[in-house]
Amino acid sequence: MDIPDAPIVELSIDGKERIFDLDDPKLPDWVKKNKLASGGYPYDKRLVRHEYDKQLADLQRELVKVQYWIQNTGERIMIVFEGRDAAGKGGTISRFRENLNPRQVRTVALSKPSDVERGQWYFQRYVEHFPTAGEMVLFDRSWYNRAGVEPVMGFCSDDEHQAFLEEVPRFERMIVNGGTRFFKFWLNIGREMQLERFHDRRHDPLKVWKLSPIDIKALQKWDEYSIARNRMFSATDTTHAPWTVLRSNDKRRARLNAIRTVLHAIDYTGKDEKKIGEVDDNIVRPADGFSE
């Protein structure tokens, strides 16, 4: 497998010029010092493992109840996970799914469009993967590629980007009006935490496949991605399909609160509010007015 080139990059962070060499096996001290607190993260320590495992087990038992409920009722659930690279989307999806039947709970993670798909209506290849009765589908990235990576990296035109932002609220209203229970999560990660996770991927042979040339190019486009995200929130955070922001510097807290948010929104058979617990308002934020 070819590992992408990782040049030394110059970064401007909080008004300071920094040098970051992804190939250096030693993580810079300024990244270590600031990684958890980056992006305004509200906790100075990660949730301890034994407490995380206990809470996760309770939540996953509730998800099993949801699985039976959607099978019995024919309900459809769809969850979109978006965020910067290394924000923890895949891991959060895995915790949703790991004790559920893969025949009823699917993950959709599409690669770049084929020549045929590029000639189709933009949303068409995503619609083909929507849930049928009794299914839950989790999108690891989605049509929102056109709100983030595509305009920032020059993969679509300004007109295509603007048209997309105008069309999404109507598209998602059809999803909701059609009876699908629809959730949108943005996993928000601080800059130093993203650098630490990229560095970890670079030097772990089991994770290096996660690091793409696009990821490396994006290292110097932090501000551009922030602008694109804020524009996306402004255009697509609607009453019928609101965004939920998850502060995800601590993956454990983000995963637990993502599951809690979904469970609290559904009135399923056998629901145990005590086992679900309270959503942490320090971690879960509305998109309206959100800033890092």
mmCIF file of C-alpha atoms in Angstrom:
data_model
loop_
_atom_site.group_PDB
_atom_site.id
_atom_site.type_symbol
_atom_site.label_atom_id
_atom_site.label_comp_id
_atom_site.label_asym_id
_atom_site.label_seq_id
_atom_site.Cartn_x
_atom_site.Cartn_y
_atom_site.Cartn_z
ATOM 1 C CA MET A 1 0.000 0.000 0.000
ATOM 2 C CA ASP A 2 1.295 3.437 -0.914
ATOM 3 C CA ILE A 3 1.482 5.836 2.017
ATOM 4 C CA PRO A 4 0.803 9.443 0.924
ATOM 5 C CA ASP A 5 3.567 11.987 1.059
ATOM 6 C CA ALA A 6 3.421 14.053 4.227
ATOM 7 C CA PRO A 7 5.363 17.264 3.745
ATOM 8 C CA ILE A 8 6.377 19.518 6.619
ATOM 9 C CA VAL A 9 3.635 22.143 6.854
ATOM 10 C CA GLU A 10 3.520 25.623 8.315
ATOM 11 C CA LEU A 11 0.395 26.278 10.365
ATOM 12 C CA SER A 12 -0.970 29.425 11.928
ATOM 13 C CA ILE A 13 -2.748 28.449 15.162
ATOM 14 C CA ASP A 14 -4.124 31.024 17.588
ATOM 15 C CA GLY A 15 -1.902 33.671 16.055
ATOM 16 C CA LYS A 16 1.255 31.574 16.397
ATOM 17 C CA GLU A 17 3.223 30.131 13.518
ATOM 18 C CA ARG A 18 3.842 26.413 13.982
ATOM 19 C CA ILE A 19 5.803 23.790 12.078
ATOM 20 C CA PHE A 20 4.266 20.314 11.914
ATOM 21 C CA ASP A 21 6.081 17.321 10.481
ATOM 22 C CA LEU A 22 3.703 14.379 10.236
ATOM 23 C CA ASP A 23 6.595 12.025 9.509
ATOM 24 C CA ASP A 24 8.428 12.858 12.737
ATOM 25 C CA PRO A 25 7.628 9.998 15.164
ATOM 26 C CA LYS A 26 7.717 12.457 18.069
ATOM 27 C CA LEU A 27 4.520 14.428 18.522
ATOM 28 C CA PRO A 28 5.323 18.126 19.145
ATOM 29 C CA ASP A 29 4.927 19.299 22.727
ATOM 30 C CA TRP A 30 2.591 22.113 21.705
ATOM 31 C CA VAL A 31 0.192 19.534 20.258
ATOM 32 C CA LYS A 32 0.392 17.290 23.349
ATOM 33 C CA LYS A 33 -0.224 20.226 25.677
ATOM 34 C CA ASN A 34 -3.237 21.640 23.860
ATOM 35 C CA LYS A 35 -4.908 18.654 22.205
ATOM 36 C CA LEU A 36 -7.756 17.996 24.664
ATOM 37 C CA ALA A 37 -8.516 21.669 25.324
ATOM 38 C CA SER A 38 -8.377 22.620 21.634
ATOM 39 C CA GLY A 39 -11.501 24.031 20.037
ATOM 40 C CA GLY A 40 -12.822 25.187 23.420
ATOM 41 C CA TYR A 41 -13.353 21.657 24.725
ATOM 42 C CA PRO A 42 -14.994 21.897 28.183
ATOM 43 C CA TYR A 43 -13.265 19.042 30.052
ATOM 44 C CA ASP A 44 -9.631 18.703 31.041
ATOM 45 C CA LYS A 45 -9.733 14.899 31.298
ATOM 46 C CA ARG A 46 -11.248 12.098 29.238
ATOM 47 C CA LEU A 47 -14.100 10.063 30.664
ATOM 48 C CA VAL A 48 -12.543 7.150 32.543
ATOM 49 C CA ARG A 49 -12.701 3.799 30.773
ATOM 50 C CA HIS A 50 -14.698 1.786 33.310
ATOM 51 C CA GLU A 51 -17.412 4.460 33.504
ATOM 52 C CA TYR A 52 -17.536 4.691 29.720
ATOM 53 C CA ASP A 53 -17.872 0.916 29.344
ATOM 54 C CA LYS A 54 -20.709 0.789 31.880
ATOM 55 C CA GLN A 55 -22.669 3.607 30.275
ATOM 56 C CA LEU A 56 -22.077 2.262 26.764
ATOM 57 C CA ALA A 57 -23.372 -1.192 27.728
ATOM 58 C CA ASP A 58 -26.600 0.339 29.084
ATOM 59 C CA LEU A 59 -27.075 2.427 25.944
ATOM 60 C CA GLN A 60 -26.394 -0.479 23.612
ATOM 61 C CA ARG A 61 -29.028 -2.560 25.399
ATOM 62 C CA GLU A 62 -31.486 0.249 24.689
ATOM 63 C CA LEU A 63 -30.429 0.238 21.027
ATOM 64 C CA VAL A 64 -31.313 -3.457 20.852
ATOM 65 C CA LYS A 65 -34.805 -2.497 22.016
ATOM 66 C CA VAL A 66 -34.931 0.112 19.242
ATOM 67 C CA GLN A 67 -33.932 -2.539 16.726
ATOM 68 C CA TYR A 68 -36.828 -4.788 17.762
ATOM 69 C CA TRP A 69 -39.173 -1.802 17.757
ATOM 70 C CA ILE A 70 -38.361 -0.726 14.193
ATOM 71 C CA GLN A 71 -38.698 -4.326 13.010
ATOM 72 C CA ASN A 72 -42.123 -4.643 14.626
ATOM 73 C CA THR A 73 -43.430 -1.236 13.565
ATOM 74 C CA GLY A 74 -41.794 -0.827 10.137
ATOM 75 C CA GLU A 75 -40.245 2.471 11.199
ATOM 76 C CA ARG A 76 -37.243 3.861 9.317
ATOM 77 C CA ILE A 77 -34.310 5.626 10.959
ATOM 78 C CA MET A 78 -31.514 7.455 9.146
ATOM 79 C CA ILE A 79 -28.524 9.138 10.815
ATOM 80 C CA VAL A 80 -25.951 11.288 9.035
ATOM 81 C CA PHE A 81 -22.506 11.699 10.601
ATOM 82 C CA GLU A 82 -20.357 14.567 9.382
ATOM 83 C CA GLY A 83 -17.272 16.342 10.671
ATOM 84 C CA ARG A 84 -13.659 17.059 9.900
ATOM 85 C CA ASP A 85 -11.295 14.202 9.165
ATOM 86 C CA ALA A 86 -10.419 12.228 12.329
ATOM 87 C CA ALA A 87 -13.372 13.663 14.262
ATOM 88 C CA GLY A 88 -14.513 10.149 15.213
ATOM 89 C CA LYS A 89 -17.387 9.460 12.827
ATOM 90 C CA GLY A 90 -16.470 5.850 12.100
ATOM 91 C CA GLY A 91 -15.894 4.958 15.737
ATOM 92 C CA THR A 92 -19.209 6.477 16.788
ATOM 93 C CA ILE A 93 -21.029 4.544 14.087
ATOM 94 C CA SER A 94 -19.306 1.347 15.201
ATOM 95 C CA ARG A 95 -20.586 1.817 18.767
ATOM 96 C CA PHE A 96 -24.097 2.248 17.447
ATOM 97 C CA ARG A 97 -23.890 -0.940 15.418
ATOM 98 C CA GLU A 98 -21.657 -3.390 17.253
ATOM 99 C CA ASN A 99 -24.465 -5.284 19.046
ATOM 100 C CA LEU A 100 -27.155 -4.892 16.401
ATOM 101 C CA ASN A 101 -28.197 -7.120 13.513
ATOM 102 C CA PRO A 102 -26.314 -5.998 10.381
ATOM 103 C CA ARG A 103 -29.293 -7.038 8.261
ATOM 104 C CA GLN A 104 -31.411 -4.301 9.856
ATOM 105 C CA VAL A 105 -28.720 -1.746 10.695
ATOM 106 C CA ARG A 106 -26.443 -0.712 7.827
ATOM 107 C CA THR A 107 -23.556 1.684 7.387
ATOM 108 C CA VAL A 108 -23.196 3.605 4.134
ATOM 109 C CA ALA A 109 -19.752 5.025 3.324
ATOM 110 C CA LEU A 110 -19.585 5.829 -0.375
ATOM 111 C CA SER A 111 -16.384 6.306 -2.334
ATOM 112 C CA LYS A 112 -15.971 9.035 -4.924
ATOM 113 C CA PRO A 113 -18.683 8.970 -7.615
ATOM 114 C CA SER A 114 -18.250 6.946 -10.782
ATOM 115 C CA ASP A 115 -18.564 8.483 -14.247
ATOM 116 C CA VAL A 116 -22.186 7.307 -14.363
ATOM 117 C CA GLU A 117 -22.960 8.792 -10.941
ATOM 118 C CA ARG A 118 -21.388 12.121 -11.880
ATOM 119 C CA GLY A 119 -23.931 12.341 -14.684
ATOM 120 C CA GLN A 120 -26.874 11.747 -12.349
ATOM 121 C CA TRP A 121 -28.897 14.036 -10.121
ATOM 122 C CA TYR A 122 -26.497 14.823 -7.274
ATOM 123 C CA PHE A 123 -28.594 13.170 -4.530
ATOM 124 C CA GLN A 124 -29.437 10.056 -6.555
ATOM 125 C CA ARG A 125 -26.636 7.766 -5.402
ATOM 126 C CA TYR A 126 -27.438 8.513 -1.762
ATOM 127 C CA VAL A 127 -31.185 7.929 -2.122
ATOM 128 C CA GLU A 128 -30.472 4.402 -3.368
ATOM 129 C CA HIS A 129 -29.159 3.571 0.128
ATOM 130 C CA PHE A 130 -32.021 5.020 2.170
ATOM 131 C CA PRO A 131 -33.681 2.685 4.700
ATOM 132 C CA THR A 132 -36.698 0.581 3.957
ATOM 133 C CA ALA A 133 -39.287 -0.365 6.577
ATOM 134 C CA GLY A 134 -37.660 -1.847 9.682
ATOM 135 C CA GLU A 135 -34.167 -0.534 8.919
ATOM 136 C CA MET A 136 -31.671 1.889 10.419
ATOM 137 C CA VAL A 137 -29.060 3.377 8.091
ATOM 138 C CA LEU A 138 -26.025 5.335 9.274
ATOM 139 C CA PHE A 139 -24.173 7.505 6.750
ATOM 140 C CA ASP A 140 -20.425 7.891 7.320
ATOM 141 C CA ARG A 141 -20.322 11.130 5.341
ATOM 142 C CA SER A 142 -23.167 11.882 3.009
ATOM 143 C CA TRP A 143 -24.482 14.328 0.441
ATOM 144 C CA TYR A 144 -22.889 16.986 2.662
ATOM 145 C CA ASN A 145 -19.596 16.318 0.892
ATOM 146 C CA ARG A 146 -20.791 19.119 -1.360
ATOM 147 C CA ALA A 147 -20.944 21.484 1.608
ATOM 148 C CA GLY A 148 -17.418 20.776 2.837
ATOM 149 C CA VAL A 149 -14.685 18.853 1.095
ATOM 150 C CA GLU A 150 -15.897 19.527 -2.454
ATOM 151 C CA PRO A 151 -15.933 23.348 -2.361
ATOM 152 C CA VAL A 152 -12.845 23.593 -0.139
ATOM 153 C CA MET A 153 -10.764 21.254 -2.299
ATOM 154 C CA GLY A 154 -12.127 22.580 -5.597
ATOM 155 C CA PHE A 155 -14.109 19.468 -6.564
ATOM 156 C CA CYS A 156 -17.243 21.464 -7.393
ATOM 157 C CA SER A 157 -17.954 24.928 -8.703
ATOM 158 C CA ASP A 158 -19.233 27.850 -6.634
ATOM 159 C CA ASP A 159 -22.560 27.616 -8.477
ATOM 160 C CA GLU A 160 -22.863 23.900 -7.690
ATOM 161 C CA HIS A 161 -22.082 24.594 -4.036
ATOM 162 C CA GLN A 162 -24.670 27.357 -3.791
ATOM 163 C CA ALA A 163 -27.316 25.304 -5.591
ATOM 164 C CA PHE A 164 -26.705 22.443 -3.201
ATOM 165 C CA LEU A 165 -27.202 24.626 -0.135
ATOM 166 C CA GLU A 166 -30.479 25.905 -1.571
ATOM 167 C CA GLU A 167 -31.743 22.415 -2.442
ATOM 168 C CA VAL A 168 -30.879 20.553 0.771
ATOM 169 C CA PRO A 169 -33.688 21.922 2.992
ATOM 170 C CA ARG A 170 -36.284 20.877 0.404
ATOM 171 C CA PHE A 171 -34.642 17.483 -0.076
ATOM 172 C CA GLU A 172 -34.560 16.802 3.649
ATOM 173 C CA ARG A 173 -38.132 17.956 4.138
ATOM 174 C CA MET A 174 -39.153 15.196 1.738
ATOM 175 C CA ILE A 175 -37.189 12.686 3.823
ATOM 176 C CA VAL A 176 -38.947 13.738 7.019
ATOM 177 C CA ASN A 177 -42.376 14.121 5.439
ATOM 178 C CA GLY A 178 -41.984 10.621 4.025
ATOM 179 C CA GLY A 179 -41.899 9.231 7.564
ATOM 180 C CA THR A 180 -38.179 8.627 8.097
ATOM 181 C CA ARG A 181 -36.795 9.557 11.493
ATOM 182 C CA PHE A 182 -33.826 11.675 10.501
ATOM 183 C CA PHE A 183 -30.813 12.809 12.543
ATOM 184 C CA LYS A 184 -27.772 14.893 11.557
ATOM 185 C CA PHE A 185 -24.635 14.956 13.700
ATOM 186 C CA TRP A 186 -21.627 17.199 13.240
ATOM 187 C CA LEU A 187 -18.628 15.882 15.216
ATOM 188 C CA ASN A 188 -16.520 18.866 16.139
ATOM 189 C CA ILE A 189 -12.812 18.391 16.813
ATOM 190 C CA GLY A 190 -10.151 20.874 17.900
ATOM 191 C CA ARG A 191 -7.201 21.559 15.648
ATOM 192 C CA GLU A 192 -4.470 20.168 17.884
ATOM 193 C CA MET A 193 -6.569 17.065 18.557
ATOM 194 C CA GLN A 194 -6.942 16.514 14.813
ATOM 195 C CA LEU A 195 -3.169 16.824 14.397
ATOM 196 C CA GLU A 196 -2.598 14.273 17.172
ATOM 197 C CA ARG A 197 -5.000 11.804 15.529
ATOM 198 C CA PHE A 198 -3.412 12.308 12.112
ATOM 199 C CA HIS A 199 -0.006 11.712 13.678
ATOM 200 C CA ASP A 200 -1.301 8.543 15.323
ATOM 201 C CA ARG A 201 -2.594 7.275 11.993
ATOM 202 C CA ARG A 202 0.661 8.070 10.256
ATOM 203 C CA HIS A 203 2.713 5.979 12.672
ATOM 204 C CA ASP A 204 0.327 3.095 13.374
ATOM 205 C CA PRO A 205 0.468 0.398 10.661
ATOM 206 C CA LEU A 206 -3.077 -0.644 11.579
ATOM 207 C CA LYS A 207 -4.440 2.870 11.049
ATOM 208 C CA VAL A 208 -2.289 4.306 8.251
ATOM 209 C CA TRP A 209 -4.902 3.316 5.667
ATOM 210 C CA LYS A 210 -7.163 5.970 7.196
ATOM 211 C CA LEU A 211 -4.777 8.749 6.153
ATOM 212 C CA SER A 212 -5.432 9.947 2.617
ATOM 213 C CA PRO A 213 -3.710 12.516 0.389
ATOM 214 C CA ILE A 214 -6.819 14.695 0.787
ATOM 215 C CA ASP A 215 -6.401 14.606 4.569
ATOM 216 C CA ILE A 216 -2.839 15.848 4.254
ATOM 217 C CA LYS A 217 -3.777 18.606 1.805
ATOM 218 C CA ALA A 218 -6.516 19.692 4.200
ATOM 219 C CA LEU A 219 -4.031 20.338 7.024
ATOM 220 C CA GLN A 220 -3.512 23.909 5.836
ATOM 221 C CA LYS A 221 -7.182 24.543 5.054
ATOM 222 C CA TRP A 222 -8.582 24.617 8.579
ATOM 223 C CA ASP A 223 -10.060 28.097 8.242
ATOM 224 C CA GLU A 224 -11.579 27.307 4.842
ATOM 225 C CA TYR A 225 -13.304 24.267 6.318
ATOM 226 C CA SER A 226 -14.588 26.354 9.234
ATOM 227 C CA ILE A 227 -16.090 28.889 6.838
ATOM 228 C CA ALA A 228 -17.694 26.113 4.784
ATOM 229 C CA ARG A 229 -19.118 24.468 7.928
ATOM 230 C CA ASN A 230 -20.615 27.721 9.176
ATOM 231 C CA ARG A 231 -22.160 28.406 5.790
ATOM 232 C CA MET A 232 -23.579 24.865 5.783
ATOM 233 C CA PHE A 233 -25.118 25.349 9.227
ATOM 234 C CA SER A 234 -26.647 28.651 8.199
ATOM 235 C CA ALA A 235 -28.311 27.157 5.123
ATOM 236 C CA THR A 236 -29.252 23.657 6.291
ATOM 237 C CA ASP A 237 -29.952 23.812 10.038
ATOM 238 C CA THR A 238 -33.732 23.725 9.789
ATOM 239 C CA THR A 239 -36.606 23.014 12.158
ATOM 240 C CA HIS A 240 -37.467 19.806 10.291
ATOM 241 C CA ALA A 241 -33.838 18.614 9.999
ATOM 242 C CA PRO A 242 -31.657 20.367 12.608
ATOM 243 C CA TRP A 243 -27.950 19.774 13.093
ATOM 244 C CA THR A 244 -26.678 18.463 16.428
ATOM 245 C CA VAL A 245 -23.065 19.366 17.223
ATOM 246 C CA LEU A 246 -21.030 16.884 19.268
ATOM 247 C CA ARG A 247 -17.800 18.121 20.815
ATOM 248 C CA SER A 248 -15.627 15.099 20.087
ATOM 249 C CA ASN A 249 -12.130 15.707 21.446
ATOM 250 C CA ASP A 250 -13.039 12.944 23.906
ATOM 251 C CA LYS A 251 -14.411 10.179 21.696
ATOM 252 C CA ARG A 252 -15.977 8.419 24.659
ATOM 253 C CA ARG A 253 -18.212 11.315 25.666
ATOM 254 C CA ALA A 254 -19.115 12.004 22.036
ATOM 255 C CA ARG A 255 -20.189 8.412 21.383
ATOM 256 C CA LEU A 256 -22.306 8.166 24.515
ATOM 257 C CA ASN A 257 -24.066 11.444 23.868
ATOM 258 C CA ALA A 258 -24.734 10.683 20.224
ATOM 259 C CA ILE A 259 -26.526 7.475 21.216
ATOM 260 C CA ARG A 260 -28.392 9.247 24.030
ATOM 261 C CA THR A 261 -29.601 11.950 21.666
ATOM 262 C CA VAL A 262 -31.158 9.380 19.334
ATOM 263 C CA LEU A 263 -32.664 7.282 22.128
ATOM 264 C CA HIS A 264 -34.287 10.284 23.808
ATOM 265 C CA ALA A 265 -35.925 11.289 20.514
ATOM 266 C CA ILE A 266 -37.722 7.952 19.992
ATOM 267 C CA ASP A 267 -40.659 6.571 21.978
ATOM 268 C CA TYR A 268 -39.847 2.872 21.590
ATOM 269 C CA THR A 269 -41.194 -0.123 23.507
ATOM 270 C CA GLY A 270 -39.497 -0.810 26.837
ATOM 271 C CA LYS A 271 -37.639 2.494 26.948
ATOM 272 C CA ASP A 272 -35.675 2.959 30.194
ATOM 273 C CA GLU A 273 -34.953 6.645 30.723
ATOM 274 C CA LYS A 274 -32.788 5.911 33.767
ATOM 275 C CA LYS A 275 -30.469 3.655 31.760
ATOM 276 C CA ILE A 276 -30.239 6.231 28.967
ATOM 277 C CA GLY A 277 -29.217 9.009 31.325
ATOM 278 C CA GLU A 278 -28.993 12.738 30.695
ATOM 279 C CA VAL A 279 -27.506 14.278 27.586
ATOM 280 C CA ASP A 280 -24.427 16.334 28.462
ATOM 281 C CA ASP A 281 -25.148 19.887 27.332
ATOM 282 C CA ASN A 282 -21.425 20.640 27.453
ATOM 283 C CA ILE A 283 -20.913 18.059 24.687
ATOM 284 C CA VAL A 284 -24.149 18.310 22.714
ATOM 285 C CA ARG A 285 -24.786 21.724 21.224
ATOM 286 C CA PRO A 286 -27.231 23.205 18.737
ATOM 287 C CA ALA A 287 -25.716 24.391 15.485
ATOM 288 C CA ASP A 288 -27.348 27.803 15.799
ATOM 289 C CA GLY A 289 -24.676 30.173 17.044
ATOM 290 C CA PHE A 290 -22.056 27.439 17.445
ATOM 291 C CA SER A 291 -18.438 28.501 17.141
ATOM 292 C CA GLU A 292 -15.159 26.849 18.109
#
